[in-house]
PDB file of C-alpha atoms in Angstrom:
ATOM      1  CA  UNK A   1      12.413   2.434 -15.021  1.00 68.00           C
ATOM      2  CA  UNK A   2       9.585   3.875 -13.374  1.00 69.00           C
ATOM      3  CA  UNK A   3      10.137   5.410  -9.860  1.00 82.00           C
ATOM      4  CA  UNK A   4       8.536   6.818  -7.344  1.00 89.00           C
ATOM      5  CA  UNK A   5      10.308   9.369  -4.514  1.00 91.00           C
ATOM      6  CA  UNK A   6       9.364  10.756  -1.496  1.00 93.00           C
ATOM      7  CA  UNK A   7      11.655  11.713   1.505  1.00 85.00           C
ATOM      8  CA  UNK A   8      13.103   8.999   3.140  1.00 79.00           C
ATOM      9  CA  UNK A   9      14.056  11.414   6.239  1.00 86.00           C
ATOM     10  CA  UNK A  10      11.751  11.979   8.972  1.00 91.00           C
ATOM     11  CA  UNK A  11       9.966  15.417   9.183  1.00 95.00           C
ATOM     12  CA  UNK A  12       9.749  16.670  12.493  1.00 96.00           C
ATOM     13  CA  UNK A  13       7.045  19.714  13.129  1.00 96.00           C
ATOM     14  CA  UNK A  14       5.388  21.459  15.886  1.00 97.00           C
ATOM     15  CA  UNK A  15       1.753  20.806  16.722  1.00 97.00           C
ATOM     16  CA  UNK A  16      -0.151  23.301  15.119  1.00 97.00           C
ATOM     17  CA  UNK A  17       1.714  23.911  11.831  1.00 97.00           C
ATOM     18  CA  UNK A  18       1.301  22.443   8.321  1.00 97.00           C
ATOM     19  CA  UNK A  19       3.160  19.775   7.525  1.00 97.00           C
ATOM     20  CA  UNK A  20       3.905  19.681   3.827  1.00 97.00           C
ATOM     21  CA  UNK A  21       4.940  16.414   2.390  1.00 97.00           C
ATOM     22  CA  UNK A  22       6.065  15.516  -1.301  1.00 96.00           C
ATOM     23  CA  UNK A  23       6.181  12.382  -3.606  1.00 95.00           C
ATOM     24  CA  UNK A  24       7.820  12.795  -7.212  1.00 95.00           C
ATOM     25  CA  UNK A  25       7.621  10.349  -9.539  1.00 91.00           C
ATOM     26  CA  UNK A  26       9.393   9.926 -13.087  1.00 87.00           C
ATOM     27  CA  UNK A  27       8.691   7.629 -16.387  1.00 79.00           C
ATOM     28  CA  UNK A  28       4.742   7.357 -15.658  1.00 76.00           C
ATOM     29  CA  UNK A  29       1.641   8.444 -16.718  1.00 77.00           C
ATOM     30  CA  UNK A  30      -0.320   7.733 -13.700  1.00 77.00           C
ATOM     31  CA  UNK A  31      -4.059   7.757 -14.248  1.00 75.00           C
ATOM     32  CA  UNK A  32      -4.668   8.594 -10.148  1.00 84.00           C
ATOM     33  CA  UNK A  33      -2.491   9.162  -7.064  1.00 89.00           C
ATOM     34  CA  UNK A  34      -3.685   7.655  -3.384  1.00 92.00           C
ATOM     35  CA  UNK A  35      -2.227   9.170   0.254  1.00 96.00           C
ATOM     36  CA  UNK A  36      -2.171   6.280   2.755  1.00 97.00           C
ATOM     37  CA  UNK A  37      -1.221   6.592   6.489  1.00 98.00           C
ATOM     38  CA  UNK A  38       0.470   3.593   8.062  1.00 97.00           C
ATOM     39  CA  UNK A  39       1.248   3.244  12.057  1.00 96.00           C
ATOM     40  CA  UNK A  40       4.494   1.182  13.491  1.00 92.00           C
ATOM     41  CA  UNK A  41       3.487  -2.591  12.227  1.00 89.00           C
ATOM     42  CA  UNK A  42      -0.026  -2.000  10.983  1.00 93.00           C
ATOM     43  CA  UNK A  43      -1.517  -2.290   7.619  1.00 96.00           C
ATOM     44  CA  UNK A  44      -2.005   1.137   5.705  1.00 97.00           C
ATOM     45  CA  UNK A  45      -4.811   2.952   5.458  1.00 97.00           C
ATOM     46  CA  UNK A  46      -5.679   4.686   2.577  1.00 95.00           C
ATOM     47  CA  UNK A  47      -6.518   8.864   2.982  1.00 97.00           C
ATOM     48  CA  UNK A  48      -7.144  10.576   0.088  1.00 94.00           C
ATOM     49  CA  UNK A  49      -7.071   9.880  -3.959  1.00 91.00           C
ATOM     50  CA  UNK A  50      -6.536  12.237  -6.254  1.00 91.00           C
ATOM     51  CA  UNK A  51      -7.214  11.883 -10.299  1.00 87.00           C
ATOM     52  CA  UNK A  52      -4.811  13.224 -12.967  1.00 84.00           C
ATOM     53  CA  UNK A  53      -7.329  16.055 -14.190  1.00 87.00           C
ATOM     54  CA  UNK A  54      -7.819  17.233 -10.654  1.00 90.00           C
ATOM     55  CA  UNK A  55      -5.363  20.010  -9.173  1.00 88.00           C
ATOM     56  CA  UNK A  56      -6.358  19.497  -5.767  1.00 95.00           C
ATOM     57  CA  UNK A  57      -8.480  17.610  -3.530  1.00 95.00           C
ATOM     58  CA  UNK A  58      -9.379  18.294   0.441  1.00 96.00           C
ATOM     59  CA  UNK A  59     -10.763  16.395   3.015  1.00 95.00           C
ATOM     60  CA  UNK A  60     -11.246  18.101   6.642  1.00 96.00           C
ATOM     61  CA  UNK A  61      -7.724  18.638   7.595  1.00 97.00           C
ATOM     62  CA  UNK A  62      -5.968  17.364   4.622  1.00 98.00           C
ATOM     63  CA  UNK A  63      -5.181  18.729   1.083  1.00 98.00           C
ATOM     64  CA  UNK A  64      -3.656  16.722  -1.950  1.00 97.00           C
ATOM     65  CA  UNK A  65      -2.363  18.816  -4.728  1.00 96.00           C
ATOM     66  CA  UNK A  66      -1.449  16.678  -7.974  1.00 93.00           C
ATOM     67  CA  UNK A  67       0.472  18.513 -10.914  1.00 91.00           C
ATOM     68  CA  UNK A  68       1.272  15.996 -13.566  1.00 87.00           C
ATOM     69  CA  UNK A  69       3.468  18.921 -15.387  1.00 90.00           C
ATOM     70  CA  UNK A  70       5.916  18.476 -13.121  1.00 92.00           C
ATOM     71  CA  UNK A  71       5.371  14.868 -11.911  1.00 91.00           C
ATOM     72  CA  UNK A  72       4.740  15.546  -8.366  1.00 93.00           C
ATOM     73  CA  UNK A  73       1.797  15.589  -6.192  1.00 94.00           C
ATOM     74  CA  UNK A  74       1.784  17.660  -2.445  1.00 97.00           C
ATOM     75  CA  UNK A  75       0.548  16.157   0.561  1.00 97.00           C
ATOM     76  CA  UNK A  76      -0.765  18.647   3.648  1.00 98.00           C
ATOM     77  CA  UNK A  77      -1.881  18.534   7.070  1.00 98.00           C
ATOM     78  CA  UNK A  78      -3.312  21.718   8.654  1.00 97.00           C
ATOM     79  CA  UNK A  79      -3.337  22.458  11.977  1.00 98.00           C
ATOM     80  CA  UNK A  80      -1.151  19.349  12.983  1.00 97.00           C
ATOM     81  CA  UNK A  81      -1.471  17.285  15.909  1.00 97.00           C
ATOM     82  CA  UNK A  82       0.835  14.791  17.980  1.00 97.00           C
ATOM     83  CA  UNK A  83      -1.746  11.923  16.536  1.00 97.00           C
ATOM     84  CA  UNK A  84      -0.897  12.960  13.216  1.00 98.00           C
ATOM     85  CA  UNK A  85       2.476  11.234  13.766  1.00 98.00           C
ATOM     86  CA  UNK A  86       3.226   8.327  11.303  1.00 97.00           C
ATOM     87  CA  UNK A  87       4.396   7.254   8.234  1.00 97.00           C
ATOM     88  CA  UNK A  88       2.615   8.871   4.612  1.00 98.00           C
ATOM     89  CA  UNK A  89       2.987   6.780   1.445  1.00 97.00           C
ATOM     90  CA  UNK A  90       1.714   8.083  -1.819  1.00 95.00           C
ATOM     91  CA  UNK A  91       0.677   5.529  -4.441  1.00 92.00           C
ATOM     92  CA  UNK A  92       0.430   5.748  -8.027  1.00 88.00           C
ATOM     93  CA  UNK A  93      -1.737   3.681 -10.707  1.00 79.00           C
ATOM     94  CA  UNK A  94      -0.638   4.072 -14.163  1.00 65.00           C
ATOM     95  CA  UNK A  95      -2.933   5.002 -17.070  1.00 54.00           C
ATOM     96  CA  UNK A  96      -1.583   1.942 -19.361  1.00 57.00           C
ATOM     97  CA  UNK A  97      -1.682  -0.808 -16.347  1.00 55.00           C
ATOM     98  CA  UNK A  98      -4.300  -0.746 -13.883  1.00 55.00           C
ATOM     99  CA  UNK A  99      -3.373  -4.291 -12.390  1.00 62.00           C
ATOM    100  CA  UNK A 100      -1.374  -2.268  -9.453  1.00 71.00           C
ATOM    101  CA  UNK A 101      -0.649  -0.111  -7.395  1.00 80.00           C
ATOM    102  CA  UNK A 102       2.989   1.048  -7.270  1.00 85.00           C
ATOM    103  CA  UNK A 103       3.879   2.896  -3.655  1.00 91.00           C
ATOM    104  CA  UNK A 104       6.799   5.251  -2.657  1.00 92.00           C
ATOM    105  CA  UNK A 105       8.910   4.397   0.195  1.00 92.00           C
ATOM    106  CA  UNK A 106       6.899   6.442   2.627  1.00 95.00           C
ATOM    107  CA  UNK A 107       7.908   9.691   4.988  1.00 96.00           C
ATOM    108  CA  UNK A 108       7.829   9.739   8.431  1.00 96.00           C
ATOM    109  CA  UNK A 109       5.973  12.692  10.235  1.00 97.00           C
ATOM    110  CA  UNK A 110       6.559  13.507  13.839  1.00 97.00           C
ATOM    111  CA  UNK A 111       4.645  16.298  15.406  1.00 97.00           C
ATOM    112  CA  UNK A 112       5.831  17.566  18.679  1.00 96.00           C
ATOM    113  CA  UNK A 113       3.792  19.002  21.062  1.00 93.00           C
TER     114      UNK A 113
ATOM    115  CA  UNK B   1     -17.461  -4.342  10.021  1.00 87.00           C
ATOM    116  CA  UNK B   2     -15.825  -4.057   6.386  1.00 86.00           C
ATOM    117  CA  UNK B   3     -12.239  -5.675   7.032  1.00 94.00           C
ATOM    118  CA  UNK B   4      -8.918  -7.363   5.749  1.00 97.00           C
ATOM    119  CA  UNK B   5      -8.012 -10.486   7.923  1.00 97.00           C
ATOM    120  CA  UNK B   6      -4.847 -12.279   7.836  1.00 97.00           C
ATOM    121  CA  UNK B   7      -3.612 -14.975  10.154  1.00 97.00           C
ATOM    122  CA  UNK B   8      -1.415 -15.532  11.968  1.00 97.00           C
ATOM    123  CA  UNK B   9      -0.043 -11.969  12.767  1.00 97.00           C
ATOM    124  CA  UNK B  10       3.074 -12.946  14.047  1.00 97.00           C
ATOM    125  CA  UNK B  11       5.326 -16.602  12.563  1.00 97.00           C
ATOM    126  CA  UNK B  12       8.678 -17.883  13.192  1.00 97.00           C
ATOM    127  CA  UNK B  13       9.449 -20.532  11.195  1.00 96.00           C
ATOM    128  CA  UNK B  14      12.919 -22.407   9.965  1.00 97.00           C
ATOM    129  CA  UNK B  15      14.082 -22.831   6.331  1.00 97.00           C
ATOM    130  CA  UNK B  16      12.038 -25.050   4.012  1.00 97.00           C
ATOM    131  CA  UNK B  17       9.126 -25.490   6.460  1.00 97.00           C
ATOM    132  CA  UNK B  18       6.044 -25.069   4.085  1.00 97.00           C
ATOM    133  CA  UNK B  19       3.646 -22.225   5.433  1.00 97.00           C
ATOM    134  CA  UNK B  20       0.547 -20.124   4.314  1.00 98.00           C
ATOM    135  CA  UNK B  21      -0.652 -17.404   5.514  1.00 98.00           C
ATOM    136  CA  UNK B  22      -4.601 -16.803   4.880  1.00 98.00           C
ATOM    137  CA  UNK B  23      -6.000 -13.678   4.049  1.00 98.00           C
ATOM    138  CA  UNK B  24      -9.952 -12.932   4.159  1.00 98.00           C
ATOM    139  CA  UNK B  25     -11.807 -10.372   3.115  1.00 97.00           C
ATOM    140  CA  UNK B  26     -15.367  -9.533   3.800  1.00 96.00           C
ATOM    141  CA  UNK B  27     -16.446  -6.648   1.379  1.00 94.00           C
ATOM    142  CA  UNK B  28     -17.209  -9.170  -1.961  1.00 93.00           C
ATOM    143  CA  UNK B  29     -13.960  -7.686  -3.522  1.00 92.00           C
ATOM    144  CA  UNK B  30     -12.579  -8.293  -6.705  1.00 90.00           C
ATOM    145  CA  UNK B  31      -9.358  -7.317  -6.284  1.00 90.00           C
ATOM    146  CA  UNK B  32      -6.750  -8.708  -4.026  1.00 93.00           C
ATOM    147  CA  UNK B  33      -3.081  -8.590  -3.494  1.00 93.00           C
ATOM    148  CA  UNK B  34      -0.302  -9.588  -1.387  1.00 97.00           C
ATOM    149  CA  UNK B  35       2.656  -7.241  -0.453  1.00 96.00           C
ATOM    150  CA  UNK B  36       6.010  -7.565   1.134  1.00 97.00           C
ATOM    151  CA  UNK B  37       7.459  -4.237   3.432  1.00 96.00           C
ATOM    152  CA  UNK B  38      11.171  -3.943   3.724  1.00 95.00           C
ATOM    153  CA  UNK B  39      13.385  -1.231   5.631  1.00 89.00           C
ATOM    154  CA  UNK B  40      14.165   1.326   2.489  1.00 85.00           C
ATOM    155  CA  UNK B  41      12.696  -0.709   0.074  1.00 89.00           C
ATOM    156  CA  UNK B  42       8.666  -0.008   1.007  1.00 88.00           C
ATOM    157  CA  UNK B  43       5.971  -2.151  -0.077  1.00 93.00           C
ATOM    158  CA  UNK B  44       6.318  -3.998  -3.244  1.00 93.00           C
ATOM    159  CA  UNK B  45       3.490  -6.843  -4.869  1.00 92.00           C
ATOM    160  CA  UNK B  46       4.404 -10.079  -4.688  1.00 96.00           C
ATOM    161  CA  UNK B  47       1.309 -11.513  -6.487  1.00 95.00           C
ATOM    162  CA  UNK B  48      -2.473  -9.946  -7.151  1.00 91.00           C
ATOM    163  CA  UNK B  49      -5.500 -11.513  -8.521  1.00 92.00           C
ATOM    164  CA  UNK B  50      -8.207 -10.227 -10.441  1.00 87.00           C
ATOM    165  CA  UNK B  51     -10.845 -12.533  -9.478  1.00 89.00           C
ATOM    166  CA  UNK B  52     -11.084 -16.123  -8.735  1.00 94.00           C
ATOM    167  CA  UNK B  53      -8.908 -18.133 -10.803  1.00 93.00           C
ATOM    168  CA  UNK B  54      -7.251 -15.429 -11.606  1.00 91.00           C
ATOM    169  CA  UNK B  55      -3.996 -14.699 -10.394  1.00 94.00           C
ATOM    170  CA  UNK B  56      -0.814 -12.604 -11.688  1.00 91.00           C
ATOM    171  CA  UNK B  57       2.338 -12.154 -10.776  1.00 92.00           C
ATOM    172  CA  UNK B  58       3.232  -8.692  -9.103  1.00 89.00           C
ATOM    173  CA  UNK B  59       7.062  -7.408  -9.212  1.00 89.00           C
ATOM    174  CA  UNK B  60       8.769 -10.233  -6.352  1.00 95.00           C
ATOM    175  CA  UNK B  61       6.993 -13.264  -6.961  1.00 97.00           C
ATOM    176  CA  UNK B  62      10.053 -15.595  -6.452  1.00 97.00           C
ATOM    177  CA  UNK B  63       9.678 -18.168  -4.072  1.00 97.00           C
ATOM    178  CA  UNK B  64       5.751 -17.502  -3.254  1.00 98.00           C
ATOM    179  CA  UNK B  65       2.238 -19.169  -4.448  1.00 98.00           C
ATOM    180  CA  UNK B  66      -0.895 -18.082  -3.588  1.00 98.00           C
ATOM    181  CA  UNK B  67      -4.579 -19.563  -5.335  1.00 96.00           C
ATOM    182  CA  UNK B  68      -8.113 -17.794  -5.121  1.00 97.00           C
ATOM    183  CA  UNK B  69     -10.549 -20.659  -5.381  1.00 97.00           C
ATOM    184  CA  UNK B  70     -12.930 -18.230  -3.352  1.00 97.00           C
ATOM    185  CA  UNK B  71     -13.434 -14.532  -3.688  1.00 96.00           C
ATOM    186  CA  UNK B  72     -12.847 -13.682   0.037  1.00 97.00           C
ATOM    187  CA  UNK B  73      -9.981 -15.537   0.265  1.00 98.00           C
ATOM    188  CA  UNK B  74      -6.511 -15.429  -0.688  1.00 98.00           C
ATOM    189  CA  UNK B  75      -3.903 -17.307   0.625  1.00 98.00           C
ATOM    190  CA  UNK B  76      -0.013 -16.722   0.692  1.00 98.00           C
ATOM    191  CA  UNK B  77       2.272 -19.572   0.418  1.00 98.00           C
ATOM    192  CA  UNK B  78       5.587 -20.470   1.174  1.00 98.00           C
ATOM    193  CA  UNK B  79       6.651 -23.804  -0.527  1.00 96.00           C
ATOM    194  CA  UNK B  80      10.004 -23.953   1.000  1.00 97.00           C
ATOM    195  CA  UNK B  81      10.846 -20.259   3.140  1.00 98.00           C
ATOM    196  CA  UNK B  82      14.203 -18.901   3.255  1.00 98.00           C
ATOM    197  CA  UNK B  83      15.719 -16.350   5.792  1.00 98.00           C
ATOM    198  CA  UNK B  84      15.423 -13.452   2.500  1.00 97.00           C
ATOM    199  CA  UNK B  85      11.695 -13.812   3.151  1.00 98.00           C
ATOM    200  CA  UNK B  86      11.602 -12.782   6.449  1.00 98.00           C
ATOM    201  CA  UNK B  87       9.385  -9.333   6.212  1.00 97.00           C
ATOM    202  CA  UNK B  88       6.142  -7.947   6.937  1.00 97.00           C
ATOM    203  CA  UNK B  89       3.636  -9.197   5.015  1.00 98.00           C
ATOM    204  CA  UNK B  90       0.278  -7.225   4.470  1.00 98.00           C
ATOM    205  CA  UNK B  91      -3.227  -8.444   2.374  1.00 97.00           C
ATOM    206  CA  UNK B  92      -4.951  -5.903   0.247  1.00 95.00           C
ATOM    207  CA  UNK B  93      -8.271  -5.941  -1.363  1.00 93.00           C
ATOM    208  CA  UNK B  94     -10.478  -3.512  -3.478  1.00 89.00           C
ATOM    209  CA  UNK B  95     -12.993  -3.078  -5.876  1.00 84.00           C
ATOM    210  CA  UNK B  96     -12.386  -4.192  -9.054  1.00 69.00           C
ATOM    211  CA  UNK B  97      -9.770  -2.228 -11.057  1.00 63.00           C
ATOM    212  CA  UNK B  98     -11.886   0.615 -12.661  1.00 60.00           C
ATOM    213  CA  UNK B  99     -10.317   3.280 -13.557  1.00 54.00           C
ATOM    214  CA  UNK B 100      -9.809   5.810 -10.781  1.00 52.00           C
ATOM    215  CA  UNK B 101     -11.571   3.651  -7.885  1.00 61.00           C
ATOM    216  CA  UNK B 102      -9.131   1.621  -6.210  1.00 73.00           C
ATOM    217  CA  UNK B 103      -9.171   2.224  -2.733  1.00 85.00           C
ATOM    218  CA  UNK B 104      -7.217  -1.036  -1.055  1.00 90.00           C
ATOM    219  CA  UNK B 105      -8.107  -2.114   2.347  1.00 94.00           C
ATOM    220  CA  UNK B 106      -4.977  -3.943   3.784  1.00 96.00           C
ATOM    221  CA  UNK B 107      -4.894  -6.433   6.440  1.00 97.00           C
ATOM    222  CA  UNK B 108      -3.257  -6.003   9.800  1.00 96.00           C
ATOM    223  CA  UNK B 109       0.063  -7.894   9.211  1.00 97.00           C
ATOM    224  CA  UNK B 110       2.090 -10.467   9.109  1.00 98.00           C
ATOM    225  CA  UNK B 111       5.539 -10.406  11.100  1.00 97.00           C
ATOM    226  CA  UNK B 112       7.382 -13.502   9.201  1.00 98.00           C
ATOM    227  CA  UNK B 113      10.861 -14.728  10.163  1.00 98.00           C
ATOM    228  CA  UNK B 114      12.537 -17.114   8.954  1.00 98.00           C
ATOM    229  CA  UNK B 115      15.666 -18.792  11.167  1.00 97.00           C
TER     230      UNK B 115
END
Protein backbone atom coordinates (compact mmCIF):
# COMPACT_ATOMS: atom_id res chain seq x y z
CA UNK A 1 0.00 0.00 0.00
CA UNK A 2 1.23 3.31 -0.54
CA UNK A 3 2.89 5.13 2.45
CA UNK A 4 4.21 8.02 3.34
CA UNK A 5 6.98 8.51 6.47
CA UNK A 6 8.35 11.19 8.16
CA UNK A 7 9.57 11.30 11.85
CA UNK A 8 7.04 11.02 14.22
CA UNK A 9 9.60 12.32 17.07
CA UNK A 10 10.03 15.85 17.76
CA UNK A 11 13.30 17.56 16.58
CA UNK A 12 14.61 19.85 18.96
CA UNK A 13 17.42 22.52 17.58
CA UNK A 14 19.08 25.62 18.61
CA UNK A 15 18.13 28.95 17.08
CA UNK A 16 20.41 29.59 14.47
CA UNK A 17 21.10 26.13 12.98
CA UNK A 18 19.52 24.21 10.08
CA UNK A 19 17.00 22.12 10.79
CA UNK A 20 16.89 19.24 8.34
CA UNK A 21 13.69 17.37 8.09
CA UNK A 22 12.80 14.16 5.94
CA UNK A 23 9.64 12.48 4.43
CA UNK A 24 10.10 8.98 2.57
CA UNK A 25 7.60 7.57 0.79
CA UNK A 26 7.24 3.97 -0.88
CA UNK A 27 4.81 2.36 -3.74
CA UNK A 28 4.22 5.89 -5.57
CA UNK A 29 5.00 7.73 -8.38
CA UNK A 30 4.20 11.09 -7.16
CA UNK A 31 3.88 13.69 -9.89
CA UNK A 32 4.76 16.75 -7.10
CA UNK A 33 5.59 16.97 -3.38
CA UNK A 34 4.07 20.10 -1.11
CA UNK A 35 5.80 21.28 2.54
CA UNK A 36 2.98 22.63 4.75
CA UNK A 37 3.47 24.20 8.25
CA UNK A 38 0.67 23.69 10.74
CA UNK A 39 0.48 25.52 14.38
CA UNK A 40 -1.25 23.75 17.65
CA UNK A 41 -5.13 23.56 16.32
CA UNK A 42 -4.88 25.58 13.14
CA UNK A 43 -5.38 24.66 9.60
CA UNK A 44 -2.05 24.04 7.55
CA UNK A 45 -0.50 26.19 5.50
CA UNK A 46 1.09 25.18 2.57
CA UNK A 47 5.18 26.32 2.07
CA UNK A 48 6.76 25.12 -0.71
CA UNK A 49 5.98 22.52 -3.80
CA UNK A 50 8.32 20.81 -5.45
CA UNK A 51 7.81 18.83 -9.02
CA UNK A 52 9.29 15.37 -9.74
CA UNK A 53 11.86 16.74 -12.45
CA UNK A 54 13.07 19.37 -10.06
CA UNK A 55 16.09 18.51 -7.59
CA UNK A 56 15.58 21.37 -5.48
CA UNK A 57 13.56 24.31 -4.89
CA UNK A 58 14.26 27.50 -2.37
CA UNK A 59 12.31 30.08 -1.05
CA UNK A 60 14.06 32.79 1.38
CA UNK A 61 14.92 30.64 4.25
CA UNK A 62 13.74 27.36 3.08
CA UNK A 63 15.08 24.63 0.68
CA UNK A 64 13.14 21.45 -0.62
CA UNK A 65 15.27 18.83 -2.17
CA UNK A 66 13.14 16.00 -4.00
CA UNK A 67 15.07 12.77 -5.27
CA UNK A 68 12.57 10.37 -6.68
CA UNK A 69 15.63 7.68 -6.98
CA UNK A 70 15.45 7.14 -3.66
CA UNK A 71 11.84 8.12 -2.78
CA UNK A 72 12.55 10.84 -0.43
CA UNK A 73 12.39 14.49 -0.53
CA UNK A 74 14.54 16.93 2.26
CA UNK A 75 13.00 19.67 3.97
CA UNK A 76 15.44 22.74 5.41
CA UNK A 77 15.32 25.73 7.43
CA UNK A 78 18.40 28.00 7.56
CA UNK A 79 19.22 30.11 10.11
CA UNK A 80 16.33 28.85 12.47
CA UNK A 81 14.32 30.79 14.72
CA UNK A 82 12.09 30.13 17.95
CA UNK A 83 8.97 31.11 15.44
CA UNK A 84 10.00 28.45 13.27
CA UNK A 85 8.59 26.05 15.90
CA UNK A 86 5.70 23.78 14.63
CA UNK A 87 4.66 20.91 13.02
CA UNK A 88 6.03 20.16 8.96
CA UNK A 89 3.90 17.80 6.85
CA UNK A 90 5.01 16.85 3.41
CA UNK A 91 2.31 15.91 0.89
CA UNK A 92 2.42 13.90 -2.09
CA UNK A 93 0.11 13.84 -5.38
CA UNK A 94 0.51 10.86 -7.45
CA UNK A 95 1.17 10.92 -11.21
CA UNK A 96 -1.82 8.28 -11.96
CA UNK A 97 -4.49 10.07 -9.45
CA UNK A 98 -4.60 13.65 -9.13
CA UNK A 99 -8.01 13.65 -7.13
CA UNK A 100 -5.75 14.00 -3.74
CA UNK A 101 -3.49 14.82 -1.83
CA UNK A 102 -2.02 12.11 0.41
CA UNK A 103 -0.01 13.74 3.67
CA UNK A 104 2.61 12.19 6.07
CA UNK A 105 2.02 12.25 9.67
CA UNK A 106 3.93 15.44 10.20
CA UNK A 107 7.32 16.28 12.44
CA UNK A 108 7.44 18.47 15.10
CA UNK A 109 10.26 21.20 15.16
CA UNK A 110 11.21 23.01 18.29
CA UNK A 111 13.86 25.63 18.15
CA UNK A 112 15.31 26.79 21.36
CA UNK A 113 16.62 29.94 21.88
CA UNK B 1 -8.76 38.54 1.86
CA UNK B 2 -8.42 35.03 -0.02
CA UNK B 3 -9.70 32.53 2.81
CA UNK B 4 -11.12 29.04 3.96
CA UNK B 5 -14.10 29.50 6.45
CA UNK B 6 -15.61 26.86 8.46
CA UNK B 7 -18.13 27.18 11.23
CA UNK B 8 -18.45 26.55 14.05
CA UNK B 9 -14.76 26.15 15.26
CA UNK B 10 -15.43 24.45 18.25
CA UNK B 11 -18.91 21.57 18.73
CA UNK B 12 -19.88 19.25 21.37
CA UNK B 13 -22.50 17.27 20.47
CA UNK B 14 -24.09 13.69 21.77
CA UNK B 15 -24.50 10.51 19.65
CA UNK B 16 -26.95 10.56 16.74
CA UNK B 17 -27.58 14.34 16.91
CA UNK B 18 -27.49 15.31 13.12
CA UNK B 19 -24.83 18.18 12.50
CA UNK B 20 -23.04 20.03 9.57
CA UNK B 21 -20.40 21.86 9.58
CA UNK B 22 -20.17 24.60 6.61
CA UNK B 23 -17.20 25.36 4.87
CA UNK B 24 -16.80 28.57 2.48
CA UNK B 25 -14.43 29.51 0.33
CA UNK B 26 -13.89 32.78 -1.37
CA UNK B 27 -11.17 32.28 -4.15
CA UNK B 28 -13.83 30.69 -7.06
CA UNK B 29 -12.11 27.25 -6.40
CA UNK B 30 -12.67 24.17 -8.01
CA UNK B 31 -11.40 21.95 -5.78
CA UNK B 32 -12.51 21.23 -2.30
CA UNK B 33 -12.06 18.68 0.36
CA UNK B 34 -12.76 17.75 3.80
CA UNK B 35 -10.14 16.13 6.17
CA UNK B 36 -10.13 14.46 9.50
CA UNK B 37 -6.63 14.92 11.96
CA UNK B 38 -6.01 12.20 14.44
CA UNK B 39 -3.07 11.79 17.10
CA UNK B 40 -0.53 9.38 14.92
CA UNK B 41 -2.74 8.93 12.27
CA UNK B 42 -2.37 12.70 10.48
CA UNK B 43 -4.77 14.04 8.13
CA UNK B 44 -6.65 11.71 5.99
CA UNK B 45 -9.77 12.77 3.18
CA UNK B 46 -12.91 11.99 4.12
CA UNK B 47 -14.65 13.23 0.91
CA UNK B 48 -13.44 15.87 -2.04
CA UNK B 49 -15.30 17.32 -4.86
CA UNK B 50 -14.30 18.33 -8.13
CA UNK B 51 -16.80 20.87 -8.82
CA UNK B 52 -20.38 21.32 -8.12
CA UNK B 53 -22.24 18.23 -8.27
CA UNK B 54 -19.43 16.58 -8.08
CA UNK B 55 -18.39 14.81 -5.18
CA UNK B 56 -16.05 11.63 -4.40
CA UNK B 57 -15.31 9.74 -1.78
CA UNK B 58 -11.74 10.26 -0.17
CA UNK B 59 -10.13 7.26 2.00
CA UNK B 60 -12.73 7.53 5.50
CA UNK B 61 -15.91 8.38 4.16
CA UNK B 62 -17.96 6.17 6.60
CA UNK B 63 -20.49 7.80 8.43
CA UNK B 64 -20.15 11.42 6.62
CA UNK B 65 -22.15 13.35 3.65
CA UNK B 66 -21.32 16.40 2.32
CA UNK B 67 -23.16 18.13 -1.21
CA UNK B 68 -21.70 21.13 -3.33
CA UNK B 69 -24.77 22.73 -4.82
CA UNK B 70 -22.51 25.98 -4.87
CA UNK B 71 -18.88 26.37 -5.71
CA UNK B 72 -17.90 28.25 -2.48
CA UNK B 73 -19.49 26.04 -0.41
CA UNK B 74 -19.10 22.74 0.96
CA UNK B 75 -20.71 21.40 3.73
CA UNK B 76 -19.78 18.42 6.13
CA UNK B 77 -22.43 16.30 7.52
CA UNK B 78 -23.02 14.12 10.22
CA UNK B 79 -26.28 12.06 9.77
CA UNK B 80 -26.10 10.36 13.04
CA UNK B 81 -22.30 11.22 14.97
CA UNK B 82 -20.65 8.73 17.02
CA UNK B 83 -17.92 9.24 19.76
CA UNK B 84 -15.14 7.60 16.78
CA UNK B 85 -15.80 10.91 15.03
CA UNK B 86 -14.71 13.07 17.49
CA UNK B 87 -11.47 14.85 15.70
CA UNK B 88 -10.36 17.92 14.18
CA UNK B 89 -11.87 18.63 11.22
CA UNK B 90 -10.21 21.04 8.58
CA UNK B 91 -11.78 22.43 4.88
CA UNK B 92 -9.45 22.60 1.96
CA UNK B 93 -9.82 24.21 -1.34
CA UNK B 94 -7.64 24.77 -4.53
CA UNK B 95 -7.49 25.29 -7.99
CA UNK B 96 -8.62 22.79 -10.04
CA UNK B 97 -6.49 19.61 -10.15
CA UNK B 98 -3.88 20.43 -12.92
CA UNK B 99 -1.11 18.79 -12.86
CA UNK B 100 1.52 20.24 -10.55
CA UNK B 101 -0.71 23.29 -9.19
CA UNK B 102 -2.48 22.30 -6.23
CA UNK B 103 -1.80 24.51 -3.56
CA UNK B 104 -4.83 23.84 -0.81
CA UNK B 105 -5.90 26.58 1.40
CA UNK B 106 -7.42 24.91 4.58
CA UNK B 107 -9.83 26.35 6.90
CA UNK B 108 -9.17 27.17 10.52
CA UNK B 109 -10.78 24.10 12.23
CA UNK B 110 -13.17 22.30 13.58
CA UNK B 111 -12.76 20.83 17.26
CA UNK B 112 -15.73 18.04 17.12
CA UNK B 113 -16.62 15.84 20.10
CA UNK B 114 -18.88 13.65 20.35
CA UNK B 115 -20.22 12.47 24.13
Amino acid sequence: SQKIEQNSEALNIQEGKTATLTCNYTNYSPAYLQWYRQDPGRGPVFLLLIRENEKEKRKERLKVTFDTTLKQSLFHITASQPADSATYLCALDTTYNTDKLIFGTGTRLQVFP
Amino acid sequence: EAQVTQNPRYLITVTGKKLTVTCSQNMNHEYMSWYRQDPGLGLRQIYYSMNVEVTDKGDVPEGYKVSRKEKRNFPLILESPSPNQTSLYFCASSLARVRGYTEAFFGQGTRLTVV
